[in-house]
GROMACS .gro file of C-alpha atoms in nm:
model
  280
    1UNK     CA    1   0.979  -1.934  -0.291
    2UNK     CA    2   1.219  -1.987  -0.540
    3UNK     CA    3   0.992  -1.839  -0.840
    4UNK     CA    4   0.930  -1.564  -0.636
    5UNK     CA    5   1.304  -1.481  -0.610
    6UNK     CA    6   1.342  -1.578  -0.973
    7UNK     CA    7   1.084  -1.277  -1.036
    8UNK     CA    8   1.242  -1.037  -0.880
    9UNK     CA    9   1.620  -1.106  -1.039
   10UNK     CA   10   1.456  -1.083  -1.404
   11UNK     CA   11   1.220  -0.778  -1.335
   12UNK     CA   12   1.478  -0.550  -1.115
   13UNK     CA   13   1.564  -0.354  -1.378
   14UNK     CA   14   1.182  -0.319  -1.453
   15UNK     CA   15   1.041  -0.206  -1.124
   16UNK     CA   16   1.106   0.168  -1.145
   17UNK     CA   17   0.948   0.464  -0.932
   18UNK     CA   18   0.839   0.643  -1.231
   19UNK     CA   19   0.545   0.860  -1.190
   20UNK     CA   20   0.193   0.644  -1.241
   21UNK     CA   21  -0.052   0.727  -1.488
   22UNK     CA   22  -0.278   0.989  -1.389
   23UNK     CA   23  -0.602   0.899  -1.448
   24UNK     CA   24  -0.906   1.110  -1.553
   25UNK     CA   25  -1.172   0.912  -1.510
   26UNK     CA   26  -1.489   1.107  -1.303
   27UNK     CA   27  -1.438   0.923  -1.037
   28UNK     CA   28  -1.058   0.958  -0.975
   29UNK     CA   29  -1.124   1.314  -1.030
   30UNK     CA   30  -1.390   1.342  -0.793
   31UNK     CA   31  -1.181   1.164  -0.517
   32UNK     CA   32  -0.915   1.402  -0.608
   33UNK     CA   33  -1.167   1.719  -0.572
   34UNK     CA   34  -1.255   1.572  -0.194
   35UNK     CA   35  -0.937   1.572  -0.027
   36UNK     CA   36  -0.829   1.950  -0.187
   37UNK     CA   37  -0.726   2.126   0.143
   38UNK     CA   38  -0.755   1.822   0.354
   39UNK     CA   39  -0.435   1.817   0.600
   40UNK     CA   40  -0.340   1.430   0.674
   41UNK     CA   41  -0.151   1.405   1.009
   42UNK     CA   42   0.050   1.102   0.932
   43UNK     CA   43   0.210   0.869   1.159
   44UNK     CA   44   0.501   0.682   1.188
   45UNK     CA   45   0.676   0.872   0.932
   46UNK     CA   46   1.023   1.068   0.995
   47UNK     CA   47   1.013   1.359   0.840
   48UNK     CA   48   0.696   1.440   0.619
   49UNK     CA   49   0.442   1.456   0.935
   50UNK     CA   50   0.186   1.636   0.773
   51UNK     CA   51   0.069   1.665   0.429
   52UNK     CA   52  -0.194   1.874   0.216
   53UNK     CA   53  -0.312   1.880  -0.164
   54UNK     CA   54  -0.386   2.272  -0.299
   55UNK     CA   55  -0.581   2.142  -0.571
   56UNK     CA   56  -0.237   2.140  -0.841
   57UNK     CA   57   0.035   1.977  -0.605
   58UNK     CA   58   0.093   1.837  -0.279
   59UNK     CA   59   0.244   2.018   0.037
   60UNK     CA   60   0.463   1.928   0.342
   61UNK     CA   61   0.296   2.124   0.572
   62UNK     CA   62   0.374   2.264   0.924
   63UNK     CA   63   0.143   2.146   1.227
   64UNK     CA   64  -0.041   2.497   1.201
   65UNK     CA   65  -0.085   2.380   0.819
   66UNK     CA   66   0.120   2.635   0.682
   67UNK     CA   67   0.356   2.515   0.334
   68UNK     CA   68   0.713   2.422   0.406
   69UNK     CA   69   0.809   2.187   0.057
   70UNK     CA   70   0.623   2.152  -0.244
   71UNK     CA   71   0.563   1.757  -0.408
   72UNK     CA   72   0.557   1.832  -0.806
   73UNK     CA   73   0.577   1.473  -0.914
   74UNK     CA   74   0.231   1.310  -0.780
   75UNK     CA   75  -0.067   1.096  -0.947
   76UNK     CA   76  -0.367   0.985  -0.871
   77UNK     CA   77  -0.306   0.676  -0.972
   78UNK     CA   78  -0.695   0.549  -0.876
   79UNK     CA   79  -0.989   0.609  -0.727
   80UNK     CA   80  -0.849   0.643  -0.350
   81UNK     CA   81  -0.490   0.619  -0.433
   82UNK     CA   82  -0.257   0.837  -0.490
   83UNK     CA   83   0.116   0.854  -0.537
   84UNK     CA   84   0.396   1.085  -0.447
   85UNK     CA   85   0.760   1.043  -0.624
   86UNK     CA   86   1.015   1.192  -0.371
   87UNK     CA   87   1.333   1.075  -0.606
   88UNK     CA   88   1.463   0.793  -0.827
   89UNK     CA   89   1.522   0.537  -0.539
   90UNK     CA   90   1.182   0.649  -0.312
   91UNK     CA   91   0.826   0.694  -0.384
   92UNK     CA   92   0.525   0.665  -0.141
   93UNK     CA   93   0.104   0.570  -0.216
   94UNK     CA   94  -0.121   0.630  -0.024
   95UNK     CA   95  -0.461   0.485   0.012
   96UNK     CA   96  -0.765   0.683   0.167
   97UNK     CA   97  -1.066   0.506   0.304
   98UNK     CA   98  -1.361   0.553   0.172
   99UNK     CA   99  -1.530   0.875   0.423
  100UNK     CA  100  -1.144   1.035   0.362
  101UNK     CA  101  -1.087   1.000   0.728
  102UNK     CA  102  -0.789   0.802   0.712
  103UNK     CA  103  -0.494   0.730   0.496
  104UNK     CA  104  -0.240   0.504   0.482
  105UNK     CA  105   0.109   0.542   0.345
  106UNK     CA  106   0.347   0.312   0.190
  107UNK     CA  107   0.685   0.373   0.131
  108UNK     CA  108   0.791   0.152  -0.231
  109UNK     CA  109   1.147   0.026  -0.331
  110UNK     CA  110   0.958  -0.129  -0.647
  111UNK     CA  111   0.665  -0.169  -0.876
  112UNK     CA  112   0.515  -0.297  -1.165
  113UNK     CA  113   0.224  -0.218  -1.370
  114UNK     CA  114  -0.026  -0.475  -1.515
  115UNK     CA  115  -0.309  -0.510  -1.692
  116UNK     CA  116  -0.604  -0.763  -1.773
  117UNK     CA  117  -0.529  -0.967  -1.997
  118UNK     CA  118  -0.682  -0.970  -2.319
  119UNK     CA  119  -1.007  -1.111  -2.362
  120UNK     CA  120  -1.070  -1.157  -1.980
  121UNK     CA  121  -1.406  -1.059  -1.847
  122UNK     CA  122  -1.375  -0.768  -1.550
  123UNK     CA  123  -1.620  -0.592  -1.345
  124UNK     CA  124  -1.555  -0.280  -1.099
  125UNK     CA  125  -1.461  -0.424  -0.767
  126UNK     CA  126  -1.689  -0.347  -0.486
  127UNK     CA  127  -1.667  -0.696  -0.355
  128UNK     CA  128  -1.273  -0.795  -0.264
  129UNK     CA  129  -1.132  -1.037  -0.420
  130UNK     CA  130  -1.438  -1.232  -0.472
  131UNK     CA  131  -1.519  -0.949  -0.815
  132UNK     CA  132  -1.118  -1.032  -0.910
  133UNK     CA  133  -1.151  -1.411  -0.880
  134UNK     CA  134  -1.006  -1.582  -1.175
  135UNK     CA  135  -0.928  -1.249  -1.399
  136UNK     CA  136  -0.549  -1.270  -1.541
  137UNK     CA  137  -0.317  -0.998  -1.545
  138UNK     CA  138  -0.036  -0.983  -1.759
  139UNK     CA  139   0.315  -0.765  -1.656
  140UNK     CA  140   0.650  -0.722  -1.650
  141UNK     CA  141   0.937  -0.698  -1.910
  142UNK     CA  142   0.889  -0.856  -2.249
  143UNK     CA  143   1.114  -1.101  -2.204
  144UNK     CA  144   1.002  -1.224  -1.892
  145UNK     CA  145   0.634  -1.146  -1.842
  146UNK     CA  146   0.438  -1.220  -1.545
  147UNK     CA  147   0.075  -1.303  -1.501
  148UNK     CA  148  -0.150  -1.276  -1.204
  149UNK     CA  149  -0.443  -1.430  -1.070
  150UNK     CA  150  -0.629  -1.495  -0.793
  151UNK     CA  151  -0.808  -1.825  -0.766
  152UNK     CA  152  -1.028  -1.755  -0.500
  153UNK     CA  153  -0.810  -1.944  -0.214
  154UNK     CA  154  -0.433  -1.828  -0.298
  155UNK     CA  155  -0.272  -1.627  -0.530
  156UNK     CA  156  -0.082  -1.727  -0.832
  157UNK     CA  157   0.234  -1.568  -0.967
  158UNK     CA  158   0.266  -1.639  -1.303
  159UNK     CA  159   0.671  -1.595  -1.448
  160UNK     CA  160   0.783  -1.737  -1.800
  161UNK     CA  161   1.144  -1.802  -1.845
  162UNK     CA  162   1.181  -2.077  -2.068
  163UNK     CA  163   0.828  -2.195  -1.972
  164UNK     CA  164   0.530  -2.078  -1.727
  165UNK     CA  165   0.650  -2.140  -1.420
  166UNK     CA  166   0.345  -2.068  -1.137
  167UNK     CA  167   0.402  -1.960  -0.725
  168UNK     CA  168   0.072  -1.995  -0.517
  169UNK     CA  169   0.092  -1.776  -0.201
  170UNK     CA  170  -0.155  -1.671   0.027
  171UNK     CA  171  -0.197  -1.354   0.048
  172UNK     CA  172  -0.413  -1.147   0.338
  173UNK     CA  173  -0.603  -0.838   0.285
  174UNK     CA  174  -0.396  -0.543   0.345
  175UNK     CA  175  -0.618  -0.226   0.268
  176UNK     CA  176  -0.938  -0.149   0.023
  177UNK     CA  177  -0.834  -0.406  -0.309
  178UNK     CA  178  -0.527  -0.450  -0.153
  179UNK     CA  179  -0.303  -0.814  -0.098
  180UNK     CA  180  -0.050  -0.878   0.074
  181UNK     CA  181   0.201  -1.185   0.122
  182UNK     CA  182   0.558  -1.171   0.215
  183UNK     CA  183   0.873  -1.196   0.043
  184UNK     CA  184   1.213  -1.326   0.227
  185UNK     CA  185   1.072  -1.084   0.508
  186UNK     CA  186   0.945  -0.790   0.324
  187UNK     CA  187   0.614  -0.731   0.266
  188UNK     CA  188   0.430  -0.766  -0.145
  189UNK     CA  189   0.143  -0.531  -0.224
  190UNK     CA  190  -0.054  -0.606  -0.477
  191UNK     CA  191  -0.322  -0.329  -0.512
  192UNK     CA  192  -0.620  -0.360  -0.730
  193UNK     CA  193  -0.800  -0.063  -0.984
  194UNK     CA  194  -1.157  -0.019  -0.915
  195UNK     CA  195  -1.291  -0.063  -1.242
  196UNK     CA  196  -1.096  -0.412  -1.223
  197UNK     CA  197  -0.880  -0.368  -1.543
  198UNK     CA  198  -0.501  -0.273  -1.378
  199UNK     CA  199  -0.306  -0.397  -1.100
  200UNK     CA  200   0.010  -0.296  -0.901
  201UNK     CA  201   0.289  -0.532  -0.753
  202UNK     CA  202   0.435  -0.296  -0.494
  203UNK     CA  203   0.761  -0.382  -0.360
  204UNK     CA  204   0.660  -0.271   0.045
  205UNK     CA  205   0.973  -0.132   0.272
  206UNK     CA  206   0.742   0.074   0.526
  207UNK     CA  207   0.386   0.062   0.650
  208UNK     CA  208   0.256   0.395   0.804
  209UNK     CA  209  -0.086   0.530   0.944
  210UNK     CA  210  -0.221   0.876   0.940
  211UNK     CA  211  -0.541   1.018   0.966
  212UNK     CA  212  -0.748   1.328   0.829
  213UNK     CA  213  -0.735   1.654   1.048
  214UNK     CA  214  -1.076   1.672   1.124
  215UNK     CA  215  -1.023   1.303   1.212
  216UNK     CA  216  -0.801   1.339   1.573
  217UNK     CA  217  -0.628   1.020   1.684
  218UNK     CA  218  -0.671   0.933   2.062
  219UNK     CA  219  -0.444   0.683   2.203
  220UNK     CA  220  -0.151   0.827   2.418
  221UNK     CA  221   0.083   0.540   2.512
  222UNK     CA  222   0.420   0.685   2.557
  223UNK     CA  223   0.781   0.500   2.350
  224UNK     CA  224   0.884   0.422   2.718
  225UNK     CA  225   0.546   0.249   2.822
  226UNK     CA  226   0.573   0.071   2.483
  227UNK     CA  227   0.949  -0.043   2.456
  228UNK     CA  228   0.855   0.100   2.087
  229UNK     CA  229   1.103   0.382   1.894
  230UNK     CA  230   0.890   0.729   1.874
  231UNK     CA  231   0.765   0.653   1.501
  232UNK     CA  232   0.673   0.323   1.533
  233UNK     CA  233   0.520   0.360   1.927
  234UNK     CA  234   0.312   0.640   1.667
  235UNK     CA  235   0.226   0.358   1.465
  236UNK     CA  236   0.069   0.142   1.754
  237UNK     CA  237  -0.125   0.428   1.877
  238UNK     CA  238  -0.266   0.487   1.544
  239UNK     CA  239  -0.316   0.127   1.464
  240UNK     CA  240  -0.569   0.116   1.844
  241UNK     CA  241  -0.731   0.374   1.738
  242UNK     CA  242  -0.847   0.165   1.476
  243UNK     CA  243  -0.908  -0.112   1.620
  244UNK     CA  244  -1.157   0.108   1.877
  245UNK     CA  245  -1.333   0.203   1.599
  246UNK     CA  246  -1.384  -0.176   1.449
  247UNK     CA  247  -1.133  -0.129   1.135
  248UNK     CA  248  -0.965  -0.465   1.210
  249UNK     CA  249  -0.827  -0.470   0.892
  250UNK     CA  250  -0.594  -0.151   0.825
  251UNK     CA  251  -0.539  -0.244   1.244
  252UNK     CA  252  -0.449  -0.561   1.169
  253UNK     CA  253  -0.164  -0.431   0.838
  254UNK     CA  254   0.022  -0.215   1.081
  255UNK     CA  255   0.043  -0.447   1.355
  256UNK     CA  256   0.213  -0.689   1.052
  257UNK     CA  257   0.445  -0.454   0.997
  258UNK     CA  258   0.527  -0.351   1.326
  259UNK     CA  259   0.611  -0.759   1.441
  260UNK     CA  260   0.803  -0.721   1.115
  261UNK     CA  261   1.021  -0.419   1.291
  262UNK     CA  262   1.040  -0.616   1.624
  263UNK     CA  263   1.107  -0.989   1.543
  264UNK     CA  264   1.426  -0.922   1.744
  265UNK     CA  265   1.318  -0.750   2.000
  266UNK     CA  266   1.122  -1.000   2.241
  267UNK     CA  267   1.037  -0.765   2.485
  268UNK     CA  268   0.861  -0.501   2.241
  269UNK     CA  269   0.716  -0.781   2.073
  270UNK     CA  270   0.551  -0.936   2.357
  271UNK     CA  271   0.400  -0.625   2.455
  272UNK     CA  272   0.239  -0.577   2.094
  273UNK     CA  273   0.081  -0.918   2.134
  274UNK     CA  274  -0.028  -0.847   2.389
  275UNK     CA  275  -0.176  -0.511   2.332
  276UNK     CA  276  -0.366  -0.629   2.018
  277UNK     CA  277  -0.441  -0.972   2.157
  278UNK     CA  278  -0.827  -0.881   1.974
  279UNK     CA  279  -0.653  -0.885   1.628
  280UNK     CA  280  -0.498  -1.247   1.674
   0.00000   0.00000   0.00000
């Protein structure tokens, strides 16, 4: 993918973790009003294990739900997405399903912001990708923008040097208006606004799970059973539980990113296959 790795030479001074745009659209802030109070048990994740929004800023909490670090730098960057800056180098989204039973976390190295180009026709996206198919979005630094645009069988990256040059990848569906394709190994999100006018490229270095309090995961295989390390044996319990409730899809993500972990480790890997044999 040689455009792909020209991309990411001329925008890596452009992908920053500044804080997104808060929106203030109704429905953003209506999402935002249903997960006040909400504690997320999240899995996979080393040290932030559970997390709650007061209403004004987002907690660390302890397991009894009690405040233990306080997240100043957050947005709700769309309608089921949010976004949590921990420092210059490290910022996480998060997307919530649609009943705000279940979340999942990203951590992201990278991103940049784009928008529909001018004079394109959008439409709020309730269908994915067939209400994105053949809108352009236009990104990037001003010297070497990008444009983006899904054709309705792959995905076309868009980078102008000295003259369009076009990448066609295809992508899989990663979350709710979410792609996903890979990059020399790691992982591409590109995540999708709901009223169709603004897309993310996410540069992806982790894939978590997590799940709503009220929401109680129920698969118990142990690291040793697994061959898995503690976060990521989380992961896999997380990711059956959603595959026993028929989400193939956010299943399917985290079992991506856990073959991703274990390419080297035949053993573990064998036994993932095997344990999500349903998802191949």
């Amino acid at each position: 993918m040689r455009l792909l790795h020209t991309l990411f030479l001329s925008t890596w001074f452009f992908t920053s973790l500044s804080q997104g745009q808060q929106k203030e659209w109704p429905e953003v802030e209506k999402f935002a009003a249903g997960i006040k109070d909400v504690i997320w048990d999240l899995q996979g994740t080393n040290s932030l294990k559970h997390l709650r929004f007061d209403g004004e800023s987002f907690h660390a909490v302890t397991q009894a739900g009690q405040s233990r670090s306080q997240y100043k730098e957050h947005a709700f960057v769309d309608v089921g997405v949010f976004q949590i800056v921990f420092s210059e180098s490290r910022s996480a989204w998060y997307f919530v399903s649609d009943d705000l039973k279940l979340v999942t976390p990203v951590n992201v190295s990278g991103e940049i912001e784009f928008k529909a180009e001018t004079g394109t026709v959008v439409k709020p996206v309730t269908n994915f990708p067939q209400d994105i198919q053949n809108v352009v979005w236009v990104g990037g630094p001003e010297k070497t923008p990008i444009k983006l645009r899904w054709n309705g069988t792959e995905f076309e990256v868009g980078v102008k040097t000295q003259a369009w040059e076009v990448q066609k990848v295809r992508p899989v569906i990663a979350n709710r208006r979410v792609f996903e394709f890979v990059h020399e190994g790691d992982p591409i999100w590109i995540a999708f606004s709901a009223d169709g006018t603004e897309a993310w490229w996410l540069n992806i270095t982790d894939v978590f799970g997590g799940h709503a309090r009220s929401n109680p995961g129920t698969a118990t295989l142990d690291a040793k059973t697994t061959g898995l390390p503690p976060t990521q044996n989380d992961v896999a319990n997380h990711a059956e539980d959603l595959l026993k409730a028929g989400d193939r899809m956010r299943a399917a993500t985290l079992l991506r990113e856990l073959e991703r972990k274990n390419a080297t480790k035949p053993e573990a890997l064998k036994h993932l296959q095997g344990r999500f044999k349903a998802l191949k």
